[in-house]
C-alpha positions as CSV (number, residue, x, y, z in Angstrom):
1,V,208.3,33.2,5.8
2,M,204.8,34.0,4.6
3,A,206.1,34.5,1.0
4,Y,208.1,31.2,1.1
5,S,204.9,29.4,2.3
6,M,202.9,30.9,-0.5
7,V,205.5,29.7,-3.0
8,G,205.2,26.2,-1.5
9,M,201.4,26.3,-1.8
10,S,201.8,27.5,-5.4
11,L,203.9,24.5,-6.3
12,L,201.5,22.1,-4.4
13,F,198.6,23.4,-6.5
14,L,200.5,22.5,-9.7
15,C,201.1,19.0,-8.2
16,L,197.3,18.7,-7.5
17,G,196.6,19.5,-11.2
18,C,199.0,16.7,-12.3
19,I,197.4,14.2,-9.9
20,F,193.9,15.0,-11.1
21,D,195.1,14.5,-14.7
22,M,196.6,11.2,-13.6
23,A,193.3,10.2,-12.0
24,A,191.3,11.1,-15.1
25,L,193.7,9.1,-17.3
26,L,193.4,6.0,-15.1
27,S,189.7,6.2,-15.0
28,S,189.5,6.1,-18.8
29,N,191.5,2.9,-19.0
30,D,190.0,-0.6,-19.2
31,P,187.7,-1.0,-16.2
32,T,188.2,-4.9,-16.3
33,Q,191.6,-4.5,-14.7
34,S,190.2,-4.1,-11.3
35,S,193.2,-5.0,-9.2
36,S,195.6,-2.6,-10.9
37,S,193.0,0.2,-10.8
38,T,192.5,-0.4,-7.1
39,D,196.3,-0.1,-6.6
40,H,196.4,3.1,-8.6
41,S,193.5,4.6,-6.7
42,M,195.3,3.9,-3.4
43,I,198.4,5.6,-4.7
44,I,196.4,8.7,-5.8
45,V,194.6,8.8,-2.4
46,G,198.0,8.6,-0.7
47,L,199.4,11.4,-2.8
48,L,196.4,13.6,-2.2
49,T,196.6,13.0,1.5
50,L,200.4,13.9,1.5
51,L,199.8,17.0,-0.5
52,Q,196.9,18.1,1.8
53,F,199.2,17.6,4.8
54,F,201.8,20.0,3.4
55,M,199.1,22.4,2.1
56,G,197.7,22.6,5.6
57,A,201.1,23.2,7.1
58,F,201.9,26.1,4.6
59,F,198.4,27.5,5.1
60,A,198.9,27.5,8.9
61,V,202.1,29.4,8.5
62,V,200.4,32.0,6.4
63,T,197.3,32.4,8.6
64,T,199.4,32.7,11.8
65,G,201.6,35.3,10.0
66,Y,198.7,37.6,8.9
67,Y,196.9,37.3,12.3
68,S,200.1,38.3,14.1
69,L,201.2,41.1,11.7
70,A,197.7,42.6,11.4
71,T,197.3,42.9,15.1
72,L,200.9,44.1,15.6
73,V,201.0,46.9,13.0
74,F,197.4,48.2,13.3
75,V,196.4,50.0,16.4
76,E,192.8,48.9,16.3
77,K,193.2,45.2,16.7
78,E,189.5,44.3,16.4
79,S,189.2,46.3,13.2
80,A,192.2,44.5,11.8
81,M,190.7,41.1,12.7
82,S,187.3,42.2,11.2
83,S,189.0,43.1,8.0
84,I,190.8,39.8,7.8
85,E,187.7,37.8,8.6
86,V,185.5,39.7,6.1
87,S,188.0,38.8,3.4
88,V,188.1,35.2,4.6
89,G,184.3,34.9,4.7
90,T,184.0,36.5,1.2
91,G,186.5,34.0,-0.1
92,Y,184.6,31.1,1.4
93,I,181.4,32.4,-0.4
94,L,183.0,33.2,-3.8
95,G,185.5,30.3,-3.9
96,P,183.0,27.4,-4.5
97,I,181.1,29.6,-7.0
98,F,184.1,30.5,-9.2
99,G,185.8,27.1,-8.6
100,S,182.8,25.2,-10.0
101,I,182.8,27.5,-13.0
102,L,186.5,27.1,-13.7
103,Y,186.3,23.3,-13.2
104,D,183.5,23.0,-15.8
105,E,185.0,25.4,-18.3
106,M,188.8,24.6,-18.1
107,G,189.2,21.4,-16.2
108,Y,191.2,20.6,-13.0
109,D,194.7,21.0,-14.4
110,I,194.2,24.5,-15.9
111,T,192.2,25.6,-12.9
112,Y,195.0,24.6,-10.5
113,A,197.6,26.1,-12.7
114,F,195.7,29.4,-12.7
115,I,195.4,29.3,-8.9
116,S,199.1,28.5,-8.7
117,V,200.0,31.6,-10.8
118,V,197.8,33.8,-8.5
119,M,199.4,32.4,-5.4
120,M,202.9,33.0,-6.9
121,M,201.9,36.6,-7.6
122,M,200.7,37.0,-4.0
123,A,204.0,35.6,-2.7
124,F,205.9,38.1,-4.9
125,V,203.8,41.0,-3.6
126,T,204.4,39.9,0.0
127,W,208.1,39.5,-0.5
128,K,208.7,42.7,-2.5
129,F,206.4,45.2,-0.9
130,L,204.9,43.9,2.4
131,A,208.2,42.6,3.9
132,P,210.2,45.9,3.4
133,Y,207.3,47.9,4.9
134,L,207.1,45.6,8.0
135,K,210.9,45.6,8.4
136,Y,210.8,49.4,8.6
137,N,207.7,49.8,10.8
138,A,207.9,46.7,12.9
139,P,211.5,45.3,12.8
140,E,212.5,42.0,14.2
141,A,214.3,42.0,17.5
142,A,217.9,40.7,17.5
143,D,218.5,37.0,18.1
144,D,219.2,37.7,21.8
145,G,215.8,39.3,22.2
146,I,217.1,42.9,22.4
147,A,216.2,45.4,19.7
148,S,219.1,47.6,18.5
149,D,219.0,51.4,18.9
150,E,218.8,51.8,15.1
151,E,215.7,49.5,15.0
152,K,214.1,51.6,17.8
153,Q,214.8,54.8,15.9
154,K,213.2,53.3,12.7
155,G,209.9,52.7,14.3
156,F,210.2,50.0,16.9
157,V,208.3,52.2,19.4
158,S,205.7,53.2,16.8
159,Y,203.6,50.1,17.3
160,N,204.1,50.0,21.1
161,S,202.1,53.2,22.0
162,F,198.7,51.6,21.9
163,D,199.7,48.5,23.9
164,N,201.5,50.7,26.5
165,D,198.3,52.7,27.0
166,V,196.3,49.4,27.4
167,L,198.9,48.0,29.8
168,A,198.7,51.2,31.8
169,S,194.9,50.9,32.0
170,R,195.4,47.4,33.4
171,G,197.9,48.5,36.0
172,V,201.2,47.7,34.3
173,H,202.9,51.1,33.8
174,T,205.6,51.8,31.3
175,N,207.9,54.7,30.7
176,S,208.4,56.6,27.4
177,I,210.3,53.8,25.7
178,G,208.1,51.0,26.9
179,Q,210.2,49.7,29.8
180,Q,208.5,48.8,33.1
181,S,208.6,51.6,35.7
182,M,210.6,49.4,38.0
183,N,213.5,49.5,35.5
184,I,213.6,53.3,35.1
185,N,217.0,53.5,36.8
186,T,218.4,50.4,35.1
187,Q,220.8,51.6,32.4
188,E,222.7,48.5,31.7
189,K,221.6,46.0,29.1
190,R,219.6,43.2,30.6
191,A,218.8,39.7,29.6
192,V,215.2,39.5,28.2
193,Q,213.1,36.4,28.8
194,R,211.5,35.3,25.5
195,P,208.0,33.8,25.7
196,S,207.2,30.2,24.6
197,T,204.0,28.5,23.9
198,L,204.1,26.6,27.2
199,S,204.9,29.7,29.2
200,L,201.9,31.5,27.9
201,L,199.6,28.5,28.2
202,R,200.4,28.3,31.9
203,S,198.3,31.4,32.3
204,P,194.7,30.3,33.0
205,K,193.3,33.3,31.0
206,I,195.3,32.4,27.9
207,L,194.6,28.7,28.2
208,F,190.8,29.1,28.6
209,A,190.7,31.7,25.9
210,A,192.5,29.3,23.5
211,T,190.1,26.4,24.4
212,N,187.2,28.9,23.9
213,I,188.2,29.4,20.3
214,M,188.6,25.7,19.9
215,W,185.0,25.0,21.0
216,I,183.7,27.9,18.9
217,N,185.2,26.2,15.9
218,V,183.7,22.8,17.0
219,S,180.2,24.4,16.8
220,W,180.8,25.0,13.1
221,T,182.7,21.9,12.0
222,F,180.9,19.1,13.8
223,I,177.7,19.5,11.9
224,E,179.3,19.5,8.4
225,P,179.6,15.7,8.1
226,L,176.0,15.3,9.5
227,L,173.9,18.2,8.2
228,A,173.4,17.0,4.6
229,K,172.0,13.7,5.8
230,R,169.9,15.6,8.3
231,L,168.4,17.8,5.6
232,D,167.6,14.8,3.5
233,N,165.0,14.0,6.1
234,F,163.2,17.2,5.1
235,H,163.3,16.2,1.4
236,V,165.6,19.1,0.5
237,G,167.3,19.0,-2.9
238,K,171.1,19.1,-3.4
239,K,171.1,22.7,-4.7
240,E,169.0,23.8,-1.7
241,I,171.4,21.9,0.7
242,G,174.3,23.9,-0.8
243,M,172.5,27.2,-0.3
244,I,171.7,26.2,3.3
245,F,175.4,25.4,4.0
246,S,176.3,28.9,2.7
247,L,173.8,30.7,5.0
248,S,176.3,30.9,7.9
249,S,179.0,32.4,5.7
250,F,176.5,35.0,4.2
251,I,175.6,36.0,7.8
252,Y,179.2,35.9,9.1
253,V,180.6,38.5,6.7
254,P,178.3,41.4,7.7
255,A,178.4,40.3,11.4
256,V,182.2,40.4,11.4
257,F,182.1,43.9,10.0
258,L,179.7,45.1,12.7
259,V,181.8,43.5,15.6
260,Q,184.4,46.3,15.3
261,Y,181.9,48.8,16.5
262,L,181.3,46.9,19.8
263,P,183.0,48.3,23.0
264,R,186.6,47.3,23.2
265,H,187.5,48.1,26.8
266,Y,188.9,45.0,28.5
267,K,185.9,44.7,30.9
268,W,183.4,44.8,28.0
269,R,185.5,42.7,25.7
270,H,185.5,39.9,28.4
271,R,181.7,40.2,28.8
272,I,181.0,40.2,25.1
273,I,183.2,37.1,24.5
274,S,181.5,35.3,27.5
275,L,178.0,36.2,26.3
276,S,178.8,35.2,22.7
277,T,180.1,31.8,23.8
278,M,177.2,31.2,26.2
279,L,174.6,31.9,23.4
280,T,176.3,29.7,20.8
281,P,174.7,26.5,22.3
282,I,171.3,27.9,21.5
283,A,172.1,27.9,17.8
284,V,173.5,24.4,18.1
285,L,170.4,23.1,19.8
286,L,168.2,24.7,17.1
287,V,170.1,22.9,14.3
288,G,169.3,19.6,16.0
289,S,165.5,20.3,16.2
290,N,162.8,18.5,14.3
291,S,161.5,21.7,12.7
292,F,162.9,22.7,9.3
293,F,162.4,26.4,10.2
294,L,164.3,26.0,13.5
295,V,167.1,24.2,11.7
296,I,167.5,27.1,9.2
297,L,167.3,29.6,12.1
298,G,170.0,27.7,14.0
299,I,172.3,27.7,10.9
300,I,171.8,31.5,10.6
301,L,172.6,32.0,14.3
302,L,175.7,29.9,13.9
303,G,177.0,32.6,11.6
304,L,176.0,35.4,14.0
305,L,176.4,34.4,17.7
306,P,180.0,33.1,17.8
307,T,181.3,36.0,15.6
308,P,182.3,38.4,18.5
309,S,184.4,35.5,20.0
310,W,186.1,34.9,16.7
311,I,187.2,38.6,16.5
312,M,187.9,39.5,20.1
313,L,189.6,36.4,21.5
314,L,193.0,37.1,19.8
315,P,193.3,40.7,21.0
316,F,192.2,39.4,24.5
317,M,195.0,36.8,24.4
318,Q,197.5,39.3,23.1
319,E,196.7,41.7,25.9
320,E,197.1,39.0,28.6
321,S,200.4,37.9,27.0
322,A,201.6,41.6,27.1
323,I,200.9,41.6,30.8
324,L,203.0,38.5,31.3
325,F,205.9,39.8,29.0
326,P,205.7,43.6,29.0
327,D,209.2,44.2,27.8
328,P,209.1,46.0,24.4
329,D,212.0,44.2,23.1
330,V,210.0,40.9,22.8
331,K,206.7,42.5,21.9
332,R,206.7,41.1,18.4
333,C,207.8,37.7,19.6
334,V,204.9,37.7,22.1
335,N,202.5,38.7,19.4
336,D,203.7,35.9,17.1
337,V,203.6,33.2,19.8
338,T,200.1,34.3,20.8
339,A,198.8,34.3,17.3
340,G,200.3,30.8,16.9
341,I,198.4,29.5,19.9
342,Y,195.2,31.1,18.7
343,N,195.6,29.5,15.2
344,S,196.6,26.1,16.6
345,F,193.6,25.8,18.9
346,M,191.3,27.1,16.2
347,T,192.6,24.3,13.9
348,L,192.4,21.8,16.7
349,G,188.7,22.7,17.0
350,Q,188.2,22.0,13.3
351,V,189.9,18.6,13.6
352,F,188.0,17.8,16.8
353,G,184.7,18.8,15.3
354,Y,185.2,16.5,12.3
355,I,185.9,13.7,14.7
356,I,183.3,14.3,17.3
357,G,180.5,14.9,14.8
358,P,180.3,11.4,13.3
359,L,181.3,9.8,16.6
360,V,178.5,11.3,18.6
361,G,176.2,11.5,15.6
362,S,176.1,7.7,15.4
363,R,173.6,7.9,18.3
364,G,171.4,10.4,16.5
365,F,171.8,13.9,15.2
366,A,169.7,15.5,17.9
367,R,171.8,13.8,20.6
368,A,175.0,15.0,18.9
369,T,173.8,18.6,19.0
370,H,172.7,18.3,22.6
371,T,176.2,16.9,23.6
372,V,178.1,19.6,21.8
373,A,175.9,22.4,23.1
374,L,176.4,21.2,26.7
375,L,180.2,21.1,26.2
376,I,180.3,24.6,24.7
377,F,178.2,25.9,27.5
378,L,180.5,24.4,30.1
379,Q,183.5,25.9,28.2
380,S,181.8,29.4,28.3
381,T,181.3,29.0,32.1
382,L,184.9,28.1,32.6
383,F,186.0,31.0,30.5
384,Y,183.9,33.5,32.3
385,F,184.8,32.5,35.9
386,C,188.5,31.5,35.2
387,T,189.3,34.7,33.3
388,E,187.1,37.2,35.3
389,G,189.7,38.6,37.6
390,Y,190.4,42.0,35.9
391,K,189.1,44.1,38.8
392,Q,191.3,42.4,41.4
393,R,194.3,42.2,39.0
394,R,194.1,45.9,38.2
395,K,193.8,46.9,41.8
396,K,196.7,44.6,42.8
397,D,199.0,45.8,40.0
398,S,198.2,49.4,40.6
399,T,198.9,49.1,44.3
400,S,202.3,47.4,43.6
401,Y,203.2,50.1,41.0
402,F,202.5,53.0,43.4
403,S,204.6,51.2,46.1
404,I,207.5,50.8,43.7
405,K,207.2,54.4,42.6
406,Q,207.3,55.6,46.2
407,T,210.4,53.4,46.9
408,I,212.2,54.9,43.8
């Protein structure tokens, strides 16, 4: 699916090059024909909007896929997320630099054709090399949710060992093939309940973790439509504004790399996520200050303070999903659905940030930052108190496990 989505993106990049050629051709026509040029401009805007819609859809499929597969195949989930986000942050830094050079030297059509070829090559690598590897090491379960004996022998259990240890530490004990202890004596094939988005979002821990990543993304995106105008008040040039916008990305890349060295035990992961979200409003408030130095400090902190939440929230959600659906036969399905929830709420935060920024910013930039900072702090409070039940949960699950074992 990821390879097919990359092929779709490759074709869309070719279409973008053609549209930009069309726009350049129309702009070179007689400017006195204002009515026809206006109609052509509306058509081009409509085509660009349609292409961006499909581009976003294909991109969402790809990002959900690599989030899910990376945390499924690799034992160290935070390290996998850190590696992905380092690559993403580096791409955000280098993309505008190389893009501007290619636009100036070759034009839009050749640039998009080059990107299309690169995307097609990535799709080929994914289909030819990555897909067979994943099929061998992390095979899909059958349509009915049950993995075959051949799939289990080829490595179906190979990516379960870490999650089983984690589940055991949380009070959900499994036997050697990953089945719950209460099913040790059950030999017959059982119907397996497959997770859905709604079934996972009914869990308060998963729901508030998802809204947490949404508001973390709002802290980044709501200032983008407003920050350039705000920096104009400090008489900052256009080149300097571009550099200031890049500060968060430059800080984000090394910060992401360092997050993997933080404690990963469930208790500490929960505390680090809560603290990261609670401190993020400080950066938002600093961005809205009247001091240029404090604004720069706030932008730098926006690349630093939310970073642990970016990296740790998906493993947190996947662990909670594994508690709800511990059957090994649906482990990959659980992982995919959880990654989809994470990516959907992250994108929702991006859209919501672009909406709430200009909406609240109409009453002043400082008031906008104060409002968003308050909302993020309320979200961090909800996350901490509504997901802080691991001690009681572990004690309750451990007690029920020992009572089941004694009964058996």
